[in-house]
Short mmCIF file of C-alpha atoms in Angstrom, two decimals:
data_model
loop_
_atom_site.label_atom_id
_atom_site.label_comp_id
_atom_site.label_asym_id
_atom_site.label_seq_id
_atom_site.Cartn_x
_atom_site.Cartn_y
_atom_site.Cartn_z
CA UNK A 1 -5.80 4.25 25.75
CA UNK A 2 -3.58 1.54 26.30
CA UNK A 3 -0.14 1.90 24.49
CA UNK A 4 1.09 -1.04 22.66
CA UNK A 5 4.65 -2.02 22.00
CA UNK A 6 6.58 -1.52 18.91
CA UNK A 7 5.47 -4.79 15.72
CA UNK A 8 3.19 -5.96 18.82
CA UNK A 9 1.87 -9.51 18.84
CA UNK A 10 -1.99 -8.94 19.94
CA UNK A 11 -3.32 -11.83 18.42
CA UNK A 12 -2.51 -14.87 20.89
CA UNK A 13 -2.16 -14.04 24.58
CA UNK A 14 -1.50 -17.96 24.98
CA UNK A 15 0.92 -19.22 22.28
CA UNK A 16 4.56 -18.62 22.58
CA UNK A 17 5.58 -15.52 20.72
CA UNK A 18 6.96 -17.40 17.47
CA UNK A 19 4.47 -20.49 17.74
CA UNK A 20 1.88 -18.35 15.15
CA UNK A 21 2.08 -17.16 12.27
CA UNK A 22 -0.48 -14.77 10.18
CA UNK A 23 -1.21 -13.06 13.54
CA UNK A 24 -2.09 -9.23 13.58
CA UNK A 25 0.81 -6.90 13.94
CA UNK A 26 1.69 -3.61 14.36
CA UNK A 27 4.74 -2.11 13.23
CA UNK A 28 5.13 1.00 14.03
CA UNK A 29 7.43 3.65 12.14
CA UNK A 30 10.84 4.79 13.91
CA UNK A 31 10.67 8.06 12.23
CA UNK A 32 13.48 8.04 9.00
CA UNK A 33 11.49 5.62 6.85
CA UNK A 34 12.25 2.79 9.04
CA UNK A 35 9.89 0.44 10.90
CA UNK A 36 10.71 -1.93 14.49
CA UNK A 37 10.83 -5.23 13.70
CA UNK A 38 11.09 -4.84 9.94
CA UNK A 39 15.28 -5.52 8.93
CA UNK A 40 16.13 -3.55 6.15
CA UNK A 41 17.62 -5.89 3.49
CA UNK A 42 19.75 -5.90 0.13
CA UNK A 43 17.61 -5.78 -2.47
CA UNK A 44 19.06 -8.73 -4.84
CA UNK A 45 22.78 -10.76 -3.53
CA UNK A 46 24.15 -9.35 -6.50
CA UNK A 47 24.23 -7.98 -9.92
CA UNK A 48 25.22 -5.02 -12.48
CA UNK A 49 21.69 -3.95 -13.34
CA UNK A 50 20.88 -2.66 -10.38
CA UNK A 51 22.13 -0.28 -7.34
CA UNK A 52 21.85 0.89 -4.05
CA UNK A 53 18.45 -0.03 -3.08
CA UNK A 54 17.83 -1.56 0.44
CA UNK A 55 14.13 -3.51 0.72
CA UNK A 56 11.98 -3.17 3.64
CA UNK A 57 9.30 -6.60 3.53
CA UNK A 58 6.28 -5.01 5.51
CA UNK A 59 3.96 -7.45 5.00
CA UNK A 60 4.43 -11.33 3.35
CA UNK A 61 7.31 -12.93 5.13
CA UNK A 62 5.83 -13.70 8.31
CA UNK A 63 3.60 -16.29 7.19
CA UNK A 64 0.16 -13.42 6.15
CA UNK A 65 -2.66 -15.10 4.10
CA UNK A 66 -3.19 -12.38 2.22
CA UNK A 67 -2.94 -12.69 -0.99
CA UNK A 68 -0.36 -9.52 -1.47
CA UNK A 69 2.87 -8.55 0.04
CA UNK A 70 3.96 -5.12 1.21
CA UNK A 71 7.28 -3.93 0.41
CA UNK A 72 9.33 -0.50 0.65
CA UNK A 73 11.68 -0.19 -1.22
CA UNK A 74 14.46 3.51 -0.95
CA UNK A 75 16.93 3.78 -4.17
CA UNK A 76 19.90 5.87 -2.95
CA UNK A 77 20.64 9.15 -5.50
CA UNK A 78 22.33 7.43 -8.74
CA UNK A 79 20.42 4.60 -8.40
CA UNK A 80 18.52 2.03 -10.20
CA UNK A 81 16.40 -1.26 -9.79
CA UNK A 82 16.33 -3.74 -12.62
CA UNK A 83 14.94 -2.54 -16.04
CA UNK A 84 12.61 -5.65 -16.17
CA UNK A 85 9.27 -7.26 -16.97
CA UNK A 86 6.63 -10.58 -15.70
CA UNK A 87 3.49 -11.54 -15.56
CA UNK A 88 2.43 -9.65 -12.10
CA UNK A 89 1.19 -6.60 -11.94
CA UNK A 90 3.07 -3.65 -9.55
CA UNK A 91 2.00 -1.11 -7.40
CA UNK A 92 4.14 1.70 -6.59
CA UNK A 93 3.13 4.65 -3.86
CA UNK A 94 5.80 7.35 -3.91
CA UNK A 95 6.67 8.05 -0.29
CA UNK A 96 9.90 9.73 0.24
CA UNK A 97 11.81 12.29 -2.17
CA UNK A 98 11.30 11.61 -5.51
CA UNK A 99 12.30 9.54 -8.63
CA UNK A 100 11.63 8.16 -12.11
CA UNK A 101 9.91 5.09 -13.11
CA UNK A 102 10.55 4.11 -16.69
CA UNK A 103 7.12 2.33 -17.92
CA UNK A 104 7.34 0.70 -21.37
CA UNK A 105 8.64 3.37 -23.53
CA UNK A 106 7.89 6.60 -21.17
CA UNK A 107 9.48 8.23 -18.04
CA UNK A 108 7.08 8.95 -15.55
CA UNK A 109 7.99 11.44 -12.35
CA UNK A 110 6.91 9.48 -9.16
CA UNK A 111 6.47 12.10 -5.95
CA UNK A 112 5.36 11.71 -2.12
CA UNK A 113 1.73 9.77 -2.85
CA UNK A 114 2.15 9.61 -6.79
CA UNK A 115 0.30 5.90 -7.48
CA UNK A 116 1.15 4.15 -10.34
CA UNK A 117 -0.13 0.97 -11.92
CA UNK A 118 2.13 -1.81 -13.81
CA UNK A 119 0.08 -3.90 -16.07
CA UNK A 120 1.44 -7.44 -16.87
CA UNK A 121 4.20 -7.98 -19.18
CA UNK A 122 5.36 -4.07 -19.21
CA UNK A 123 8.84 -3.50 -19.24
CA UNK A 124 9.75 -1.05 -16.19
CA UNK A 125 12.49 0.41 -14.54
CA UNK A 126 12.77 2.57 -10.92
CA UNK A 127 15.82 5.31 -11.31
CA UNK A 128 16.76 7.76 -8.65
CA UNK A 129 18.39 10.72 -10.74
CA UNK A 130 17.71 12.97 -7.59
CA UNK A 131 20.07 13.62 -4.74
CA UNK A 132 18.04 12.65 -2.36
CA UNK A 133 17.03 8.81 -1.12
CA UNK A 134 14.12 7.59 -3.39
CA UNK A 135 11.61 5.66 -1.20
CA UNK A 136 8.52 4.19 -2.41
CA UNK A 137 5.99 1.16 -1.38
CA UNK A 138 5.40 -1.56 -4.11
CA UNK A 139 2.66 -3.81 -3.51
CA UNK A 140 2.87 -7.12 -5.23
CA UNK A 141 0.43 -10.24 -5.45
CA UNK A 142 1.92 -13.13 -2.91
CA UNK A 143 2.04 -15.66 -5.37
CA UNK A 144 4.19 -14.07 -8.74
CA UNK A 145 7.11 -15.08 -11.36
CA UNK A 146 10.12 -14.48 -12.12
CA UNK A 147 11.38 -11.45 -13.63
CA UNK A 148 12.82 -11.16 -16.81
CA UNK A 149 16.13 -8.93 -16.91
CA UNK A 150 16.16 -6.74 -20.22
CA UNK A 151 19.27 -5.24 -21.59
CA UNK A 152 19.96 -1.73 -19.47
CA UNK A 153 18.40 1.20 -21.81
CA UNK A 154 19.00 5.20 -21.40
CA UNK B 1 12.46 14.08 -19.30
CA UNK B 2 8.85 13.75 -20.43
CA UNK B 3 6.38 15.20 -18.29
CA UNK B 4 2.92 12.79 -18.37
CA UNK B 5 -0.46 14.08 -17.70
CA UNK B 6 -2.24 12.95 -14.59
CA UNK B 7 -3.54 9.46 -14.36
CA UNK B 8 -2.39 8.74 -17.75
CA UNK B 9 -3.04 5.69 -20.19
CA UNK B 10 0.54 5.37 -21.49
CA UNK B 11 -0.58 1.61 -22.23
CA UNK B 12 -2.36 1.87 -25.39
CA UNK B 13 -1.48 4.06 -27.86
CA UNK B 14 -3.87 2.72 -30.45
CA UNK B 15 -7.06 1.49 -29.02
CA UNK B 16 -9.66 4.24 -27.85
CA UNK B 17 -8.72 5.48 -24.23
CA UNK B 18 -11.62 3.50 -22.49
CA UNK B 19 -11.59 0.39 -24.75
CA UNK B 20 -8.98 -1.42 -22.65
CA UNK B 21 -8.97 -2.50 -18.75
CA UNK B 22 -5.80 -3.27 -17.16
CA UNK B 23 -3.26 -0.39 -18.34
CA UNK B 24 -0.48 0.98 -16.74
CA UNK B 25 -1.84 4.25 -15.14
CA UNK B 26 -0.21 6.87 -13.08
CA UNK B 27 -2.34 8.54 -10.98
CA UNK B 28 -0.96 11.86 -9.52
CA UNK B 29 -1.75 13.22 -6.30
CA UNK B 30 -2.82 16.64 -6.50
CA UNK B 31 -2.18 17.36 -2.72
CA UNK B 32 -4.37 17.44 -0.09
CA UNK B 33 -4.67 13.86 -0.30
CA UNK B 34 -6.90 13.93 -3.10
CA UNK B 35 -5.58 11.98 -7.01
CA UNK B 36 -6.28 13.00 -10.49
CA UNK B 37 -8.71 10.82 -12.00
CA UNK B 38 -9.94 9.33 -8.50
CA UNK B 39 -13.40 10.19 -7.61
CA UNK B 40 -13.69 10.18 -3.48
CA UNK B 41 -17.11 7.89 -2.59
CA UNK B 42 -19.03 7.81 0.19
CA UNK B 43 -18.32 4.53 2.50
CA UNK B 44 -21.33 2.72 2.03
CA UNK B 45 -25.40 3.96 1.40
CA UNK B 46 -25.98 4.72 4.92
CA UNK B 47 -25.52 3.06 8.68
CA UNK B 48 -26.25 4.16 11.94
CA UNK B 49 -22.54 1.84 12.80
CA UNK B 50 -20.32 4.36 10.63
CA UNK B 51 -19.72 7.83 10.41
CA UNK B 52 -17.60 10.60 8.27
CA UNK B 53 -16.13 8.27 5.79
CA UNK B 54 -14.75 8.80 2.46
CA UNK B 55 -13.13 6.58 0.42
CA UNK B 56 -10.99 6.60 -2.76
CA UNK B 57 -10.28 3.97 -4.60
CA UNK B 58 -6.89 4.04 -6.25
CA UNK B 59 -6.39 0.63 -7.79
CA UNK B 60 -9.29 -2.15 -8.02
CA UNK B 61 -11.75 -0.67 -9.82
CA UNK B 62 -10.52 -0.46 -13.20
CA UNK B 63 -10.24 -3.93 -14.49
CA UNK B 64 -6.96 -4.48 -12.69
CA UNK B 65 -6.05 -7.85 -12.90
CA UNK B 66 -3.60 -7.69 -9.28
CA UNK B 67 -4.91 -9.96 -6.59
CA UNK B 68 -5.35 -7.21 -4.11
CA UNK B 69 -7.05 -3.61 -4.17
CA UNK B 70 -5.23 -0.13 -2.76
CA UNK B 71 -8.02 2.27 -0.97
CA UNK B 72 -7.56 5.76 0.39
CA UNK B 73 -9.71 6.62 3.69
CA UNK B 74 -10.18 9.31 5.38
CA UNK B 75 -12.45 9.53 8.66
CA UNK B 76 -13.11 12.77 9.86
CA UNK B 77 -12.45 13.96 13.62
CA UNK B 78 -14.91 11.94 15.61
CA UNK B 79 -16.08 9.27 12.76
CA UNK B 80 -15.10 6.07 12.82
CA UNK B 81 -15.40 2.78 10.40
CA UNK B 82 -18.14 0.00 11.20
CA UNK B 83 -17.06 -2.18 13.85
CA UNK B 84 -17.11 -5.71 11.94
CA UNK B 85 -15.10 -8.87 11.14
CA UNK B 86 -14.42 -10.96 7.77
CA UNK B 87 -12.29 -13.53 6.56
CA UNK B 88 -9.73 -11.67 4.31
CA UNK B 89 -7.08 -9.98 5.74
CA UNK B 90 -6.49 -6.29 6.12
CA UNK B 91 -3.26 -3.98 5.51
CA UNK B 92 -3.78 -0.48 7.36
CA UNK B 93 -0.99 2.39 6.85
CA UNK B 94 -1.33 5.69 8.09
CA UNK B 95 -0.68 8.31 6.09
CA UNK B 96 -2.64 11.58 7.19
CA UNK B 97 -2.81 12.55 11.13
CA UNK B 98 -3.46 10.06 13.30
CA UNK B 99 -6.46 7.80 14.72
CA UNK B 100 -7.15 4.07 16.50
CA UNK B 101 -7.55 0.86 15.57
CA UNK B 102 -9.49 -1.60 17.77
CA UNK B 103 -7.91 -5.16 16.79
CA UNK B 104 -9.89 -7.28 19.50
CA UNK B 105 -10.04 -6.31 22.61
CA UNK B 106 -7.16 -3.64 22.45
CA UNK B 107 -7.04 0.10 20.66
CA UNK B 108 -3.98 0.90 18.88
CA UNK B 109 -2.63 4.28 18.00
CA UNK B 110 -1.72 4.84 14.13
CA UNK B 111 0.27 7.58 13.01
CA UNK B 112 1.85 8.57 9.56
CA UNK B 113 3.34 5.04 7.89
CA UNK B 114 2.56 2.57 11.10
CA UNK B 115 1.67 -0.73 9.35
CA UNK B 116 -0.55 -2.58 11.07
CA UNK B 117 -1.68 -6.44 9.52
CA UNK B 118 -5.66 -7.63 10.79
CA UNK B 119 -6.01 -11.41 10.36
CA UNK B 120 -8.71 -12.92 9.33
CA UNK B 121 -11.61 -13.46 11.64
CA UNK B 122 -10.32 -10.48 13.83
CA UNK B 123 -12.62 -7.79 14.85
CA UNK B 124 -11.39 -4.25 14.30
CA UNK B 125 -12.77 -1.01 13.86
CA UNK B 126 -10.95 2.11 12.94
CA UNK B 127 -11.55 5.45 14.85
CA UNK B 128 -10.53 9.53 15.13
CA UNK B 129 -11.17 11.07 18.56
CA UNK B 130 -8.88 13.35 17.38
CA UNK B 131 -9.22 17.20 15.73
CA UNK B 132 -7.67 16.30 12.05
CA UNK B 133 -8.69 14.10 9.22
CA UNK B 134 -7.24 10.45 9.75
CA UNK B 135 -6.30 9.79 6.50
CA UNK B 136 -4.89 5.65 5.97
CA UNK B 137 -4.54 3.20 3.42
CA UNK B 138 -5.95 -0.02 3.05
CA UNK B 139 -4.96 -3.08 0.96
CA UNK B 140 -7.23 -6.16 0.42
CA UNK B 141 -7.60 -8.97 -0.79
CA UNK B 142 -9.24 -8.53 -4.71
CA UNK B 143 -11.65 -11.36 -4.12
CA UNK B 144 -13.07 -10.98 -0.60
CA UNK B 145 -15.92 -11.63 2.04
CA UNK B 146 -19.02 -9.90 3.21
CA UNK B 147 -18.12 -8.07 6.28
CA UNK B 148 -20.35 -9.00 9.58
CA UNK B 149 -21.07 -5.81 11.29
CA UNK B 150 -20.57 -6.42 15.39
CA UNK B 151 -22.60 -4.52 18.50
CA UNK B 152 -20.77 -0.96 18.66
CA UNK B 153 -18.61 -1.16 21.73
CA UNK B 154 -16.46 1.04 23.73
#
């Protein structure tokens, strides 16, 4: 079997490597919860409701039709994301360690595969109380609003 | 911390549990790659172009109102999916031992968390020649195309 190179562009043998976009990739894992080709980025510029979480776009900045983006997200130990609500819905796959996710008014123990549904307009947070990194995927529809920030809550 | 039963409507607190689509719902993986409260389905009825397929559903068929579904495959050692194309896009991610992906005219390797993206119109087939389960997810579009199943090929 032929091996293929690391986020491989298969789809055009002809165009120049950046001329096309919504091509088929592969990215494969590294090993450590990190892919090639994917940069690791901050999460938000800035801001006091939220900590130490580094985002990992998989799929939906490259220019993919589909109608969801792929995102993985790791919150170091201590902590948070936004405590926040919108209109689109989240999906979050536990993948690494192990963390909170504060849904409405519960606290719900997210582990390696642990799938959870947001509904729209529930008010959710993502904690990492553990002392280990927190990694997750969250799957989100491509086209979605803004979040509303809600006052931090225990 | 509360601890919440397995795939649990923490939504509603006051309408009956089945009288409401669309709620927040964890779904807990029991191990073994199996979830509380997911049934595992065959692939399809039958086919002579498939083989040793199951398939759980973990967000889609609920009433969920996100623009994309989240399924869990597995293909046993020496199965492999239908050999087809479609319109909407696919997101593969590995996530039990490892198997192939034909995208095209080249076969790509998958292991545990390789991403791979399938644009539309691309003809793809997934595969294990290997001696474990190939266990991956796959995210799609909500609203989607009939597949068109292509000649088996090599």
């Amino acid at each position: 079997m032929k091996k293929e190179g690391l986020h491989c562009d298969f789809a055009s043998k002809t165009a120049p490597r950046n001329d096309r976009q919504n091509r088929s990739r592969l990215y494969k894992h590294k090993g450590a919860f990190k892919w090639k080709g994917i940069k690791p980025e901050r999460y938000k510029p800035s801001g006091k409701d939220w900590s130490d979480i580094v985002r990992q776009t998989l799929i939906g900045s490259r220019g993919e039709t589909a109608r969801f983006h792929l995102r993985y997200f790791e919150i170091a130990p201590g902590g948070s994301s936004s405590f926040e609500l919108h209109k689109h819905e989240h999906v979050v796959v536990g993948i690494r360690g192990k963390g909170v996710c504060v849904v409405g008014s519960r606290k719900l123990r997210l582990e390696f595969l642990d799938t959870l549904y947001i509904e729209p307009g529930m008010p959710h947070q993502l904690r990492n109380p553990y002392d280990e990194p927190f990694g997750f995927f969250c799957i989100v529809n491509a086209r979605r609003d803004k979040p509303k920030i809600l006052s931090q809550r225990d």
